[in-house]
Amino acid sequence: MKYLLLSFFLLTFSHTMAQPPSAVDDVVPAFEAYSELPREVVFVHLNKSVFIKGEGVGYKAYVLDKDTKKRSLETKNLYCIIQDSLDRDVKKQLIRIENGVGSGLIRLDSTFTTGSYRFKAYTNWMRNFSEANYYEQELTVIDPEKTEEIATEEIELQVDAQFLPESGHALVGINSIYGVVIKDEKGFGFPFVEGTVEDETGKAVANFKLNSFGIGRFALIPKQGIRYFATFSINNKDFKIPVGYIERQGISCTIQDLRDKLGLILNARLDQANQKDQNFLLSIHNGDSIKAVDISFADQDQVIKVFPKQDLYPGINVFTLFDQTGTPVFERLYFNHKGVVTHKIEAAKHSYNNDSIKVSFSVKGIDPKYWNSLSVSVLPENTGAYKGHHNLPSYTLLTPYLKGPVENASYYFINPTPRKAYELDNLLLTQGWSSYQWNTIINKPPKYLFDFEKGITYKVTFNEKKTNDYFISPTKFNDSEFITVAEEQEFFSKDNFFPIDGEKLEIAAIDKNGKWYQPKIFVQFKPSYTPPLGLNQVSILGNKEGRILKEVQEASAFEGFYKVQMLDEVLLLEESKAQRIEKIRNNSVGRVDFFEDDDWRRNMMLSTYLSSRGYAIDESSGVFTIRARNPNSLNNATPLIILDGVQLTNFTLLYRFAMDQVDYIEINPSGVGAGIRGGGGVIRIVTDPSRARRAQFGNSLIDYDIPITFTSDKRFYNPMYNSYSGTFFNSFGAIDWHPMVVVDTQGIGQFSFLNYGLPAVKLYIEGIVNDNEFVSDVVELKIQ
């Protein structure tokens, strides 16, 4: 091993002038051209992965620069979809990304039934690249009323055992490291299997023991003409599998971790002189940048290179050896932990606040100069609902570089240890080639076809132009605007328009006398639909179910859901209104009051209206207090109030609240479905700000439906369903989901959730701090 003492010079790719040009000269320039355009990678923190029908899929999305792992400031639009097992879109949402993050909620309504679904999230910019940088995760949905547990059937044991030499080559007479992976038919590893490697005479030459994911390694010096077999037992069944990939000629690579350095040992068995005299190139890349060094076996059969880890890329490094024709000979993936920072959650504490529990925790080492953002999912201690294989660091640092799926990839990045680093390297031993295909890199660089999307762009074309002055009505995220166009101008357009669900584009024309009227215009929107993903598919594993469920009854009412016939555009506004009202009332537990434009109650204050519906209101002291006159609970007469889908924790916003912007109010005095918070009933208020504007501007505004709008960013309340008891409730019930936790400059995070009397809960915490450092931890919190 004296070669390890040699100094190492990390060189950019170059050749001396005496060397003739060859195809290998094109490798580095081709990669630089391929990686010239920046990449994004997205991770989505879901509240859980197993749901009861009727619950909400709460999520927070992180869109990061793939190279720096800092938040992406370019993209503002994130498409989130849920697909069924036949890849049909069931639900779609457009999420607004601010400072690299955004959140949303998708209700699992009547369009869902028991089965597996996939959640996907991607940006328009990602569609420029063949790499699968988008997010995908399997969801399991259970309909308790139509699902029953069935006995597990005995099936024939299926075993996929692979014995893969490091770098893909094992040479006769050379010490070779083999990665071992033994999986079942669904891709899950058989844990803690022990086995022996024997030669053809039955003599044991190596042993191996697999970890909890069915992965391990062994060393072997193959002999010429000898066959080798791996023997092991699973469920009392014996297996004998050939160990292959043994070659008489070729080049192999072995990696040795030397603490702050990394050693690469390259062994060559090249018989022909022209093979030995050719120049090889060893490249190291991380998907964004590349370095390279010349390799020659002309005077020696073994070449050793030592890389200081600080000179390698943080995270994945892809080592590829090319021959003189530019053909890849082997690849070896290595994960460099130096420069990758993952923080732990410390000092998690709780306190009681009425019927809620307030949680606080700290994250050491946060610098107030940098950006910090966290998300938390809170679930019962022994939940079976959180089955995702990835966390934020594993999905952004590992998945984009691998071809195959990884079982429980988050394990390697929560409380990292030297043992986990060793197991991660065993995993990479079994992965073979990276997800980067050199044929694509060299011959098919990406083309800039799709933009970074920053909101919606609309273009207004004049059908008849009588004035140059126009008014654009405000929306939640866009201020009102007066626009003056030139005489010869036939249209105007606007970017960075962020309408949320239910909002419309409203425009009025203003004549020379200042009078407002409806203009005759034509409006186009871009984007106007959810674009197809059209990328290489991410390889994922499904949920590893602990039980088998079956559908009891087919949901026949939805057999034709995907066979929709597109009708000619017909405006049936009154019929549409009636259908909407009927649908809302049918889905409501309580009474629903709708407020049309000419409804006299729109001149009321909310306090007056609620007083007429059985509630005692007090606004005399400048605050809004409310209690049910006939509460369901002696201990709690305050109703649960939800305003535009957001549970109000205090009622300051409702003080002197005008009814002119209210669309409808649903009052459920029984409080059914709200648990202990429903003692005073449930009041659900839905507003439509455009109503107030129409009252102000009359019929001068003309409104346009926007084909695709953003889902409003919500903190939301997601109760456990008290009506679902027994198995489903205990294993899969959620407590609460907070898509955002604000971390202050001292590294303190705080949030609250409802107290359900559970003895302990688990906090699944993800996030980015200090711009590009990770927080990923699972914390058990004892409540009682």
PDB file of C-alpha atoms in Angstrom, residues 323-545:
ATOM      1  CA  ASP A 323     -11.001   4.211 -22.854  1.00  0.00           C
ATOM      2  CA  GLN A 324      -9.437   6.029 -25.786  1.00  0.00           C
ATOM      3  CA  THR A 325     -12.579   5.618 -27.927  1.00  0.00           C
ATOM      4  CA  GLY A 326     -14.631   7.493 -25.327  1.00  0.00           C
ATOM      5  CA  THR A 327     -16.426   4.313 -24.227  1.00  0.00           C
ATOM      6  CA  PRO A 328     -17.176   4.042 -20.490  1.00  0.00           C
ATOM      7  CA  VAL A 329     -15.332   1.067 -18.976  1.00  0.00           C
ATOM      8  CA  PHE A 330     -16.779   1.176 -15.467  1.00  0.00           C
ATOM      9  CA  GLU A 331     -18.541   3.421 -12.978  1.00  0.00           C
ATOM     10  CA  ARG A 332     -18.354   3.576  -9.205  1.00  0.00           C
ATOM     11  CA  LEU A 333     -20.598   5.766  -7.058  1.00  0.00           C
ATOM     12  CA  TYR A 334     -19.278   7.195  -3.810  1.00  0.00           C
ATOM     13  CA  PHE A 335     -21.059   9.392  -1.255  1.00  0.00           C
ATOM     14  CA  ASN A 336     -18.851  12.068   0.265  1.00  0.00           C
ATOM     15  CA  HIS A 337     -20.273  13.090   3.628  1.00  0.00           C
ATOM     16  CA  LYS A 338     -17.805  15.957   3.947  1.00  0.00           C
ATOM     17  CA  GLY A 339     -19.710  19.173   3.255  1.00  0.00           C
ATOM     18  CA  VAL A 340     -23.135  17.585   3.845  1.00  0.00           C
ATOM     19  CA  VAL A 341     -24.623  18.927   7.086  1.00  0.00           C
ATOM     20  CA  THR A 342     -27.706  17.346   8.655  1.00  0.00           C
ATOM     21  CA  HIS A 343     -28.992  18.824  11.917  1.00  0.00           C
ATOM     22  CA  LYS A 344     -30.783  17.031  14.722  1.00  0.00           C
ATOM     23  CA  ILE A 345     -33.744  18.290  16.698  1.00  0.00           C
ATOM     24  CA  GLU A 346     -32.843  19.032  20.306  1.00  0.00           C
ATOM     25  CA  ALA A 347     -34.684  19.860  23.504  1.00  0.00           C
ATOM     26  CA  ALA A 348     -38.182  18.999  22.268  1.00  0.00           C
ATOM     27  CA  LYS A 349     -40.611  20.068  24.992  1.00  0.00           C
ATOM     28  CA  HIS A 350     -44.343  20.526  25.326  1.00  0.00           C
ATOM     29  CA  SER A 351     -46.777  22.550  27.398  1.00  0.00           C
ATOM     30  CA  TYR A 352     -50.559  22.647  27.648  1.00  0.00           C
ATOM     31  CA  ASN A 353     -52.679  25.490  26.301  1.00  0.00           C
ATOM     32  CA  ASN A 354     -56.399  24.822  26.895  1.00  0.00           C
ATOM     33  CA  ASP A 355     -57.261  21.926  24.571  1.00  0.00           C
ATOM     34  CA  SER A 356     -54.010  22.171  22.613  1.00  0.00           C
ATOM     35  CA  ILE A 357     -50.438  21.092  23.157  1.00  0.00           C
ATOM     36  CA  LYS A 358     -47.685  23.568  22.353  1.00  0.00           C
ATOM     37  CA  VAL A 359     -44.394  22.063  21.197  1.00  0.00           C
ATOM     38  CA  SER A 360     -41.053  23.824  21.098  1.00  0.00           C
ATOM     39  CA  PHE A 361     -37.677  22.533  19.967  1.00  0.00           C
ATOM     40  CA  SER A 362     -34.267  23.857  19.043  1.00  0.00           C
ATOM     41  CA  VAL A 363     -31.862  23.416  16.144  1.00  0.00           C
ATOM     42  CA  LYS A 364     -28.267  24.228  16.991  1.00  0.00           C
ATOM     43  CA  GLY A 365     -26.021  26.192  14.679  1.00  0.00           C
ATOM     44  CA  ILE A 366     -28.606  28.317  12.848  1.00  0.00           C
ATOM     45  CA  ASP A 367     -27.194  31.555  11.470  1.00  0.00           C
ATOM     46  CA  PRO A 368     -29.741  34.419  11.364  1.00  0.00           C
ATOM     47  CA  LYS A 369     -28.206  35.704   8.110  1.00  0.00           C
ATOM     48  CA  TYR A 370     -29.491  32.700   6.196  1.00  0.00           C
ATOM     49  CA  TRP A 371     -32.835  31.286   5.130  1.00  0.00           C
ATOM     50  CA  ASN A 372     -34.534  28.676   7.330  1.00  0.00           C
ATOM     51  CA  SER A 373     -37.737  26.747   6.782  1.00  0.00           C
ATOM     52  CA  LEU A 374     -39.130  23.604   8.426  1.00  0.00           C
ATOM     53  CA  SER A 375     -42.202  21.379   8.213  1.00  0.00           C
ATOM     54  CA  VAL A 376     -43.622  18.986  10.798  1.00  0.00           C
ATOM     55  CA  SER A 377     -45.991  16.041  10.623  1.00  0.00           C
ATOM     56  CA  VAL A 378     -47.459  14.939  13.967  1.00  0.00           C
ATOM     57  CA  LEU A 379     -48.768  11.384  14.261  1.00  0.00           C
ATOM     58  CA  PRO A 380     -49.600   8.905  17.033  1.00  0.00           C
ATOM     59  CA  GLU A 381     -46.610   7.094  18.491  1.00  0.00           C
ATOM     60  CA  ASN A 382     -47.406   3.682  16.995  1.00  0.00           C
ATOM     61  CA  THR A 383     -48.889   4.892  13.724  1.00  0.00           C
ATOM     62  CA  GLY A 384     -48.759   2.723  10.650  1.00  0.00           C
ATOM     63  CA  ALA A 385     -49.479   5.677   8.401  1.00  0.00           C
ATOM     64  CA  TYR A 386     -45.982   7.073   7.828  1.00  0.00           C
ATOM     65  CA  LYS A 387     -44.359   4.680   5.374  1.00  0.00           C
ATOM     66  CA  GLY A 388     -42.386   6.969   3.078  1.00  0.00           C
ATOM     67  CA  HIS A 389     -38.922   5.749   2.095  1.00  0.00           C
ATOM     68  CA  HIS A 390     -37.354   9.185   1.776  1.00  0.00           C
ATOM     69  CA  ASN A 391     -36.645  12.325   3.701  1.00  0.00           C
ATOM     70  CA  LEU A 392     -35.413  15.644   2.367  1.00  0.00           C
ATOM     71  CA  PRO A 393     -31.666  14.849   2.278  1.00  0.00           C
ATOM     72  CA  SER A 394     -32.065  11.336   0.866  1.00  0.00           C
ATOM     73  CA  TYR A 395     -34.345  12.481  -1.962  1.00  0.00           C
ATOM     74  CA  THR A 396     -32.202  15.453  -2.989  1.00  0.00           C
ATOM     75  CA  LEU A 397     -28.733  13.975  -2.366  1.00  0.00           C
ATOM     76  CA  LEU A 398     -29.283  10.367  -3.446  1.00  0.00           C
ATOM     77  CA  THR A 399     -32.319   9.649  -5.617  1.00  0.00           C
ATOM     78  CA  PRO A 400     -31.440  11.840  -8.653  1.00  0.00           C
ATOM     79  CA  TYR A 401     -28.216   9.885  -9.163  1.00  0.00           C
ATOM     80  CA  LEU A 402     -29.472   6.301  -8.881  1.00  0.00           C
ATOM     81  CA  LYS A 403     -31.290   4.100 -11.361  1.00  0.00           C
ATOM     82  CA  GLY A 404     -33.066   1.875  -8.901  1.00  0.00           C
ATOM     83  CA  PRO A 405     -35.292   2.528  -5.876  1.00  0.00           C
ATOM     84  CA  VAL A 406     -33.919   2.542  -2.340  1.00  0.00           C
ATOM     85  CA  GLU A 407     -35.712   0.991   0.598  1.00  0.00           C
ATOM     86  CA  ASN A 408     -35.959   3.326   3.600  1.00  0.00           C
ATOM     87  CA  ALA A 409     -33.376   5.721   2.162  1.00  0.00           C
ATOM     88  CA  SER A 410     -34.038   8.186   4.989  1.00  0.00           C
ATOM     89  CA  TYR A 411     -32.297   5.759   7.390  1.00  0.00           C
ATOM     90  CA  TYR A 412     -28.872   6.764   6.080  1.00  0.00           C
ATOM     91  CA  PHE A 413     -29.434  10.459   6.814  1.00  0.00           C
ATOM     92  CA  ILE A 414     -31.147  10.493  10.213  1.00  0.00           C
ATOM     93  CA  ASN A 415     -28.536  10.579  12.993  1.00  0.00           C
ATOM     94  CA  PRO A 416     -25.707   9.628  10.591  1.00  0.00           C
ATOM     95  CA  THR A 417     -22.968   7.406  11.988  1.00  0.00           C
ATOM     96  CA  PRO A 418     -19.860   5.709  10.533  1.00  0.00           C
ATOM     97  CA  ARG A 419     -21.858   2.479  10.473  1.00  0.00           C
ATOM     98  CA  LYS A 420     -24.583   4.085   8.368  1.00  0.00           C
ATOM     99  CA  ALA A 421     -21.926   5.551   6.053  1.00  0.00           C
ATOM    100  CA  TYR A 422     -20.547   2.038   5.551  1.00  0.00           C
ATOM    101  CA  GLU A 423     -24.040   0.667   4.859  1.00  0.00           C
ATOM    102  CA  LEU A 424     -24.698   3.481   2.388  1.00  0.00           C
ATOM    103  CA  ASP A 425     -21.526   2.534   0.521  1.00  0.00           C
ATOM    104  CA  ASN A 426     -22.747  -1.074   0.416  1.00  0.00           C
ATOM    105  CA  LEU A 427     -25.964   0.230  -1.121  1.00  0.00           C
ATOM    106  CA  LEU A 428     -24.001   2.110  -3.786  1.00  0.00           C
ATOM    107  CA  LEU A 429     -21.997  -1.052  -4.503  1.00  0.00           C
ATOM    108  CA  THR A 430     -25.224  -2.731  -5.581  1.00  0.00           C
ATOM    109  CA  GLN A 431     -26.483   0.151  -7.754  1.00  0.00           C
ATOM    110  CA  GLY A 432     -24.166  -0.352 -10.730  1.00  0.00           C
ATOM    111  CA  TRP A 433     -24.261   2.499 -13.230  1.00  0.00           C
ATOM    112  CA  SER A 434     -25.603   5.880 -12.181  1.00  0.00           C
ATOM    113  CA  SER A 435     -28.768   7.427 -13.595  1.00  0.00           C
ATOM    114  CA  TYR A 436     -26.627   9.499 -15.984  1.00  0.00           C
ATOM    115  CA  GLN A 437     -26.378   7.855 -19.404  1.00  0.00           C
ATOM    116  CA  TRP A 438     -23.205   8.822 -21.234  1.00  0.00           C
ATOM    117  CA  ASN A 439     -24.763   8.212 -24.625  1.00  0.00           C
ATOM    118  CA  THR A 440     -27.332  10.875 -23.762  1.00  0.00           C
ATOM    119  CA  ILE A 441     -24.719  13.188 -22.261  1.00  0.00           C
ATOM    120  CA  ILE A 442     -22.496  13.068 -25.331  1.00  0.00           C
ATOM    121  CA  ASN A 443     -25.096  12.874 -28.107  1.00  0.00           C
ATOM    122  CA  LYS A 444     -28.306  14.392 -26.759  1.00  0.00           C
ATOM    123  CA  PRO A 445     -27.709  17.490 -24.626  1.00  0.00           C
ATOM    124  CA  PRO A 446     -30.920  19.081 -23.292  1.00  0.00           C
ATOM    125  CA  LYS A 447     -32.665  21.814 -25.242  1.00  0.00           C
ATOM    126  CA  TYR A 448     -34.169  24.903 -23.687  1.00  0.00           C
ATOM    127  CA  LEU A 449     -37.827  24.316 -24.546  1.00  0.00           C
ATOM    128  CA  PHE A 450     -39.664  25.138 -21.324  1.00  0.00           C
ATOM    129  CA  ASP A 451     -39.349  28.260 -19.187  1.00  0.00           C
ATOM    130  CA  PHE A 452     -39.121  28.853 -15.491  1.00  0.00           C
ATOM    131  CA  GLU A 453     -42.739  29.687 -14.742  1.00  0.00           C
ATOM    132  CA  LYS A 454     -43.457  32.663 -12.504  1.00  0.00           C
ATOM    133  CA  GLY A 455     -47.187  32.791 -12.101  1.00  0.00           C
ATOM    134  CA  ILE A 456     -49.735  33.123 -14.888  1.00  0.00           C
ATOM    135  CA  THR A 457     -49.304  35.365 -17.914  1.00  0.00           C
ATOM    136  CA  TYR A 458     -52.412  36.832 -19.502  1.00  0.00           C
ATOM    137  CA  LYS A 459     -52.760  38.665 -22.797  1.00  0.00           C
ATOM    138  CA  VAL A 460     -55.680  41.023 -23.441  1.00  0.00           C
ATOM    139  CA  THR A 461     -56.503  41.635 -27.119  1.00  0.00           C
ATOM    140  CA  PHE A 462     -58.962  44.349 -28.121  1.00  0.00           C
ATOM    141  CA  ASN A 463     -61.909  43.257 -30.215  1.00  0.00           C
ATOM    142  CA  GLU A 464     -63.169  46.818 -30.234  1.00  0.00           C
ATOM    143  CA  LYS A 465     -61.050  49.640 -28.865  1.00  0.00           C
ATOM    144  CA  LYS A 466     -62.872  52.781 -27.746  1.00  0.00           C
ATOM    145  CA  THR A 467     -60.484  53.852 -24.999  1.00  0.00           C
ATOM    146  CA  ASN A 468     -56.869  53.572 -23.913  1.00  0.00           C
ATOM    147  CA  ASP A 469     -57.531  53.297 -20.177  1.00  0.00           C
ATOM    148  CA  TYR A 470     -58.342  50.094 -18.309  1.00  0.00           C
ATOM    149  CA  PHE A 471     -58.690  48.915 -14.730  1.00  0.00           C
ATOM    150  CA  ILE A 472     -57.577  45.482 -13.464  1.00  0.00           C
ATOM    151  CA  SER A 473     -59.327  44.401 -10.284  1.00  0.00           C
ATOM    152  CA  PRO A 474     -57.118  43.201  -7.396  1.00  0.00           C
ATOM    153  CA  THR A 475     -56.731  39.615  -6.280  1.00  0.00           C
ATOM    154  CA  LYS A 476     -55.228  38.224  -3.098  1.00  0.00           C
ATOM    155  CA  PHE A 477     -51.669  38.316  -4.426  1.00  0.00           C
ATOM    156  CA  ASN A 478     -51.968  41.076  -7.046  1.00  0.00           C
ATOM    157  CA  ASP A 479     -52.833  44.724  -6.447  1.00  0.00           C
ATOM    158  CA  SER A 480     -55.362  46.618  -8.542  1.00  0.00           C
ATOM    159  CA  GLU A 481     -53.862  48.300 -11.555  1.00  0.00           C
ATOM    160  CA  PHE A 482     -54.708  51.100 -13.973  1.00  0.00           C
ATOM    161  CA  ILE A 483     -53.294  50.550 -17.455  1.00  0.00           C
ATOM    162  CA  THR A 484     -52.956  53.077 -20.244  1.00  0.00           C
ATOM    163  CA  VAL A 485     -52.101  51.726 -23.696  1.00  0.00           C
ATOM    164  CA  ALA A 486     -50.845  53.542 -26.779  1.00  0.00           C
ATOM    165  CA  GLU A 487     -53.216  54.426 -29.618  1.00  0.00           C
ATOM    166  CA  GLU A 488     -51.677  51.904 -31.987  1.00  0.00           C
ATOM    167  CA  GLN A 489     -51.459  49.163 -29.343  1.00  0.00           C
ATOM    168  CA  GLU A 490     -53.683  46.165 -30.112  1.00  0.00           C
ATOM    169  CA  PHE A 491     -53.122  44.251 -26.873  1.00  0.00           C
ATOM    170  CA  PHE A 492     -51.453  44.364 -23.484  1.00  0.00           C
ATOM    171  CA  SER A 493     -50.139  41.556 -21.276  1.00  0.00           C
ATOM    172  CA  LYS A 494     -49.094  40.957 -17.701  1.00  0.00           C
ATOM    173  CA  ASP A 495     -46.753  38.434 -16.071  1.00  0.00           C
ATOM    174  CA  ASN A 496     -46.469  37.313 -12.450  1.00  0.00           C
ATOM    175  CA  PHE A 497     -50.228  36.981 -12.011  1.00  0.00           C
ATOM    176  CA  PHE A 498     -51.064  34.696  -9.076  1.00  0.00           C
ATOM    177  CA  PRO A 499     -54.816  34.008  -8.940  1.00  0.00           C
ATOM    178  CA  ILE A 500     -55.960  31.515  -6.329  1.00  0.00           C
ATOM    179  CA  ASP A 501     -58.815  29.037  -6.651  1.00  0.00           C
ATOM    180  CA  GLY A 502     -62.136  30.799  -7.136  1.00  0.00           C
ATOM    181  CA  GLU A 503     -60.641  34.100  -8.276  1.00  0.00           C
ATOM    182  CA  LYS A 504     -61.292  35.572 -11.709  1.00  0.00           C
ATOM    183  CA  LEU A 505     -59.624  38.161 -13.884  1.00  0.00           C
ATOM    184  CA  GLU A 506     -61.850  41.250 -13.774  1.00  0.00           C
ATOM    185  CA  ILE A 507     -61.308  44.143 -16.176  1.00  0.00           C
ATOM    186  CA  ALA A 508     -63.126  47.422 -16.738  1.00  0.00           C
ATOM    187  CA  ALA A 509     -62.658  50.065 -19.424  1.00  0.00           C
ATOM    188  CA  ILE A 510     -62.630  53.786 -18.530  1.00  0.00           C
ATOM    189  CA  ASP A 511     -63.757  56.383 -21.080  1.00  0.00           C
ATOM    190  CA  LYS A 512     -62.538  59.990 -21.382  1.00  0.00           C
ATOM    191  CA  ASN A 513     -65.191  61.181 -18.949  1.00  0.00           C
ATOM    192  CA  GLY A 514     -64.095  58.716 -16.276  1.00  0.00           C
ATOM    193  CA  LYS A 515     -67.086  56.467 -16.746  1.00  0.00           C
ATOM    194  CA  TRP A 516     -66.487  52.733 -16.340  1.00  0.00           C
ATOM    195  CA  TYR A 517     -67.936  50.137 -18.680  1.00  0.00           C
ATOM    196  CA  GLN A 518     -67.357  46.549 -19.832  1.00  0.00           C
ATOM    197  CA  PRO A 519     -64.743  46.376 -22.603  1.00  0.00           C
ATOM    198  CA  LYS A 520     -64.955  44.143 -25.671  1.00  0.00           C
ATOM    199  CA  ILE A 521     -61.800  42.121 -25.347  1.00  0.00           C
ATOM    200  CA  PHE A 522     -60.354  38.628 -25.782  1.00  0.00           C
ATOM    201  CA  VAL A 523     -58.162  37.157 -23.018  1.00  0.00           C
ATOM    202  CA  GLN A 524     -55.596  34.350 -23.268  1.00  0.00           C
ATOM    203  CA  PHE A 525     -53.802  32.701 -20.360  1.00  0.00           C
ATOM    204  CA  LYS A 526     -50.459  30.881 -20.170  1.00  0.00           C
ATOM    205  CA  PRO A 527     -50.173  28.275 -18.789  1.00  0.00           C
ATOM    206  CA  SER A 528     -53.762  27.273 -19.414  1.00  0.00           C
ATOM    207  CA  TYR A 529     -53.487  23.625 -18.312  1.00  0.00           C
ATOM    208  CA  THR A 530     -51.294  21.268 -16.298  1.00  0.00           C
ATOM    209  CA  PRO A 531     -48.476  20.254 -18.653  1.00  0.00           C
ATOM    210  CA  PRO A 532     -47.624  16.553 -18.953  1.00  0.00           C
ATOM    211  CA  LEU A 533     -44.508  15.437 -17.114  1.00  0.00           C
ATOM    212  CA  GLY A 534     -42.977  13.452 -19.970  1.00  0.00           C
ATOM    213  CA  LEU A 535     -39.737  12.540 -18.157  1.00  0.00           C
ATOM    214  CA  ASN A 536     -37.852   9.397 -17.279  1.00  0.00           C
ATOM    215  CA  GLN A 537     -39.740   7.809 -14.426  1.00  0.00           C
ATOM    216  CA  VAL A 538     -38.451   7.888 -10.863  1.00  0.00           C
ATOM    217  CA  SER A 539     -37.947   4.379  -9.492  1.00  0.00           C
ATOM    218  CA  ILE A 540     -39.835   4.114  -6.215  1.00  0.00           C
ATOM    219  CA  LEU A 541     -40.923   1.434  -3.812  1.00  0.00           C
ATOM    220  CA  GLY A 542     -44.497   1.249  -2.638  1.00  0.00           C
ATOM    221  CA  ASN A 543     -45.717   1.143   0.938  1.00  0.00           C
ATOM    222  CA  LYS A 544     -44.681  -1.987   2.756  1.00  0.00           C
ATOM    223  CA  GLU A 545     -48.095  -2.988   4.037  1.00  0.00           C
TER     224      GLU A 545
END
